Coordinates of C-alpha atoms in Angstrom, one line a residue:
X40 CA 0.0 0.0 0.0
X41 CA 1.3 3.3 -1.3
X42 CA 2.7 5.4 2.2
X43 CA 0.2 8.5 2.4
X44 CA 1.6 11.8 4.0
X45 CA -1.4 13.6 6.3
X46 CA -1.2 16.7 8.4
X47 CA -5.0 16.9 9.2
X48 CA -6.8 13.7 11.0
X49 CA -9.4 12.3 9.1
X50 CA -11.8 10.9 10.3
X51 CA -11.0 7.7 8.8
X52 CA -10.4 4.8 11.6
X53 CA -7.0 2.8 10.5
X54 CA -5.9 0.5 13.4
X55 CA -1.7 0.4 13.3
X56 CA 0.2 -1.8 15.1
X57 CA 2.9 0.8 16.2
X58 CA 3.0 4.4 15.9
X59 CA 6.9 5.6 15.7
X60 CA 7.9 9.0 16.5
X61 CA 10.6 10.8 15.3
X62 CA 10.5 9.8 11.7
X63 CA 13.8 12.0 10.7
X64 CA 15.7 10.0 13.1
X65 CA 18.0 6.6 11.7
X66 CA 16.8 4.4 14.7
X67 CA 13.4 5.4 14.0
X68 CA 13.8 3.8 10.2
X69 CA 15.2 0.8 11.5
X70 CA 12.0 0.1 13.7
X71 CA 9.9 0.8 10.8
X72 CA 11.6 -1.6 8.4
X73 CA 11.7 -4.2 11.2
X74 CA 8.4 -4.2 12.7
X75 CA 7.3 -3.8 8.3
X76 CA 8.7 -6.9 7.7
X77 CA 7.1 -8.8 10.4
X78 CA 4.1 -7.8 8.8
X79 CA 2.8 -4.9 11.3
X80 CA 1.2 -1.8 10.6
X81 CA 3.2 1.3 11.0
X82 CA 3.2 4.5 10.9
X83 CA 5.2 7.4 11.5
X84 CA 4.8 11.1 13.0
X85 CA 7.5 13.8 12.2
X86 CA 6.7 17.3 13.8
X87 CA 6.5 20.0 11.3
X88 CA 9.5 22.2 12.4
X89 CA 11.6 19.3 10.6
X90 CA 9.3 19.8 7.6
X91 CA 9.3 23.6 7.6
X92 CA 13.3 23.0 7.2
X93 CA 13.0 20.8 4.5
X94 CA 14.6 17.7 6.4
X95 CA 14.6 14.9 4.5
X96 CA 12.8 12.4 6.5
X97 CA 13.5 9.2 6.1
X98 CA 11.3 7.1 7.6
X99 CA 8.3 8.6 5.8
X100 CA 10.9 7.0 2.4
X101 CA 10.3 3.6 3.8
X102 CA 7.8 1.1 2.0
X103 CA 7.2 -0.3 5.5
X104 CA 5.5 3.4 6.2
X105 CA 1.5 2.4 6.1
X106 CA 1.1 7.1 6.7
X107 CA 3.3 9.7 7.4
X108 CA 2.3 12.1 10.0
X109 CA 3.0 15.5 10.5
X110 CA 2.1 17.3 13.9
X111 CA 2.8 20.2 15.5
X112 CA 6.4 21.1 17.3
X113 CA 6.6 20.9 20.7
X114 CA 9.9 23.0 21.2
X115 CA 8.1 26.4 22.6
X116 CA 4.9 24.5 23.4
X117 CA 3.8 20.7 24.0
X118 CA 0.4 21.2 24.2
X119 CA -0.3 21.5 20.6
X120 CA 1.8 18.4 20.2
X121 CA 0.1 16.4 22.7
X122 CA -3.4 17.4 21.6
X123 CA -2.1 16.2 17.6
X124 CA -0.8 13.1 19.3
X125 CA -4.2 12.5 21.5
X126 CA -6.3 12.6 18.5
X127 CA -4.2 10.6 16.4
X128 CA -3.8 7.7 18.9
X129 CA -7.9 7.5 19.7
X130 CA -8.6 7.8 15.5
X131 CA -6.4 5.3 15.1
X132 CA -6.4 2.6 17.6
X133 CA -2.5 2.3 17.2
X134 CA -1.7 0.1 19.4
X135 CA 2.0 0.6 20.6
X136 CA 3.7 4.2 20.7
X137 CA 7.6 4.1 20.1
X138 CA 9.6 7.5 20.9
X139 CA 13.5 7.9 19.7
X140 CA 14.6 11.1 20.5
X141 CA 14.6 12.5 24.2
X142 CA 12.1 15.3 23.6
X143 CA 9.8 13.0 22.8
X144 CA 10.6 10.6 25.6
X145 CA 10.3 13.5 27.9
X146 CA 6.9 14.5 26.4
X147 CA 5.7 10.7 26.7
X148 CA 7.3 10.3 30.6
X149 CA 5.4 13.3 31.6
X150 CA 2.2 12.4 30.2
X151 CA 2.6 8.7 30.7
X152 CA -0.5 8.0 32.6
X153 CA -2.5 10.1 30.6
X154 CA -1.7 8.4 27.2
X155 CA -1.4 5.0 28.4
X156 CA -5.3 5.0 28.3
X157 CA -4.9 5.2 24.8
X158 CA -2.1 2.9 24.0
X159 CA 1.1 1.1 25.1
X160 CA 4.1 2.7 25.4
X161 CA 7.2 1.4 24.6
X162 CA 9.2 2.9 27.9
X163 CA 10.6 1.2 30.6
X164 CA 9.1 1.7 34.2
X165 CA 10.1 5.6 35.5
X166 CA 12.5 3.9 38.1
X167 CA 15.1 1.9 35.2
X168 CA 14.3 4.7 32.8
X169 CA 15.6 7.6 35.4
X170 CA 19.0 5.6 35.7
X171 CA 19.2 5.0 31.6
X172 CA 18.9 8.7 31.1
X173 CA 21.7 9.9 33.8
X174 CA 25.0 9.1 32.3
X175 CA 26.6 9.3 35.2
X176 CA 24.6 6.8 37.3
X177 CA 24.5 4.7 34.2
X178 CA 28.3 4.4 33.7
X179 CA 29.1 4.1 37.8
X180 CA 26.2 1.2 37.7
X181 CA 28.2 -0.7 34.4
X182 CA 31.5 -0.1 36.1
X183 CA 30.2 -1.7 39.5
X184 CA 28.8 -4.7 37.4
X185 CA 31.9 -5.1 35.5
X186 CA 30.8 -3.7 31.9
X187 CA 33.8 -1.6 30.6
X188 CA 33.5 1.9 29.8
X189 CA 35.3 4.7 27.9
X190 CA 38.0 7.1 30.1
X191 CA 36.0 9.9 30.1
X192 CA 36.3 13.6 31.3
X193 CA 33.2 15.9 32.6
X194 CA 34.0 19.4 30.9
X195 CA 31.6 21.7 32.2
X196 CA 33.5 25.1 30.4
X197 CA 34.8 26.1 26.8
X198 CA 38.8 26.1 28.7
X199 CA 38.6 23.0 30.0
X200 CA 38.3 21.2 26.3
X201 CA 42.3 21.6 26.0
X202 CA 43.2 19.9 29.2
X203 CA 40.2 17.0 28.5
X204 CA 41.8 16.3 25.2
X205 CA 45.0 16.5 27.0
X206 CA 43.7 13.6 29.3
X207 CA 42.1 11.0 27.0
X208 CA 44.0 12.2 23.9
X209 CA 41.5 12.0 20.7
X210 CA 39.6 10.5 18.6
X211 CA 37.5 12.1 21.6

């Protein structure tokens, strides 16, 4: 089925297996192409500051795409953004959201409860998700299990790149 590109909801009813956001994003093809070829229906929301800048999008490319969606941004303002993404999940009946990019996981861990009335969300609970998104208690948790990491060096000020590089040396 030809992939359709939609900035307006119809009022059309298509049930999708998963609905992926972040459509300009690399990992967000990959999910497309491999929940496509298992035979699922997906589709895939880009907001429409990407558009506006004429991003390519990639995922949108993908013959796995069932629609293309556009939505609001929701830099400035996620209201418009969650309202799109509201409507969009009860038209549709999609029936597992997928973010890739941390704005949109921050969006999603916010409004969790809200939205998982409407769907599933693919996020771990708040408590493993809180230590995958701090670096540094993810690294000192690898480290105590073993799991090697990378030297690294916190640099919290433009002079203190020098002396960093310095320290691990480069490719940095």
């Amino acid at each position: 089925a030809p992939m359709e590109v939609q900035q307006s909801l119809g009022a059309r009813a298509i049930t999708y297996d998963a609905l992926i956001l972040d459509a300009k994003l690399r990992q967000s093809l990959v999910t497309t192409r491999s929940l496509g070829r298992r035979g699922m229906r997906v589709a895939a929301l880009e907001v429409s500051s990407i558009i506006e800048k004429s991003q390519h999008v990639p995922t949108f490319s993908s013959r796995w795409c069932q629609r293309a969606y556009i939505g609001p941004a929701y830099e400035q303002n996620t209201e418009p953004f969650l309202t799109y993404l509201r409507q969009l999940l009860s038209t549709t009946g999609t029936r597992v959201l997928i973010p890739s990019a941390d704005g949109t996981l921050e969006i999603l861990r916010e409004h969790r409860e809200e939205l998982r009335r409407l769907t599933h969300i693919a996020l771990a609970k708040e408590s493993a998700l809180a230590i995958a998104i701090n670096k540094e208690q993810t690294l000192r948790t690898a480290e105590r299990l073993g799991v090697g990491i990378p030297r690294g060096v916190v640099v919290k000020a433009e002079d203190e790149v020098s002396e960093a590089i310095r320290e691990i040396g480069l490719p940095a």
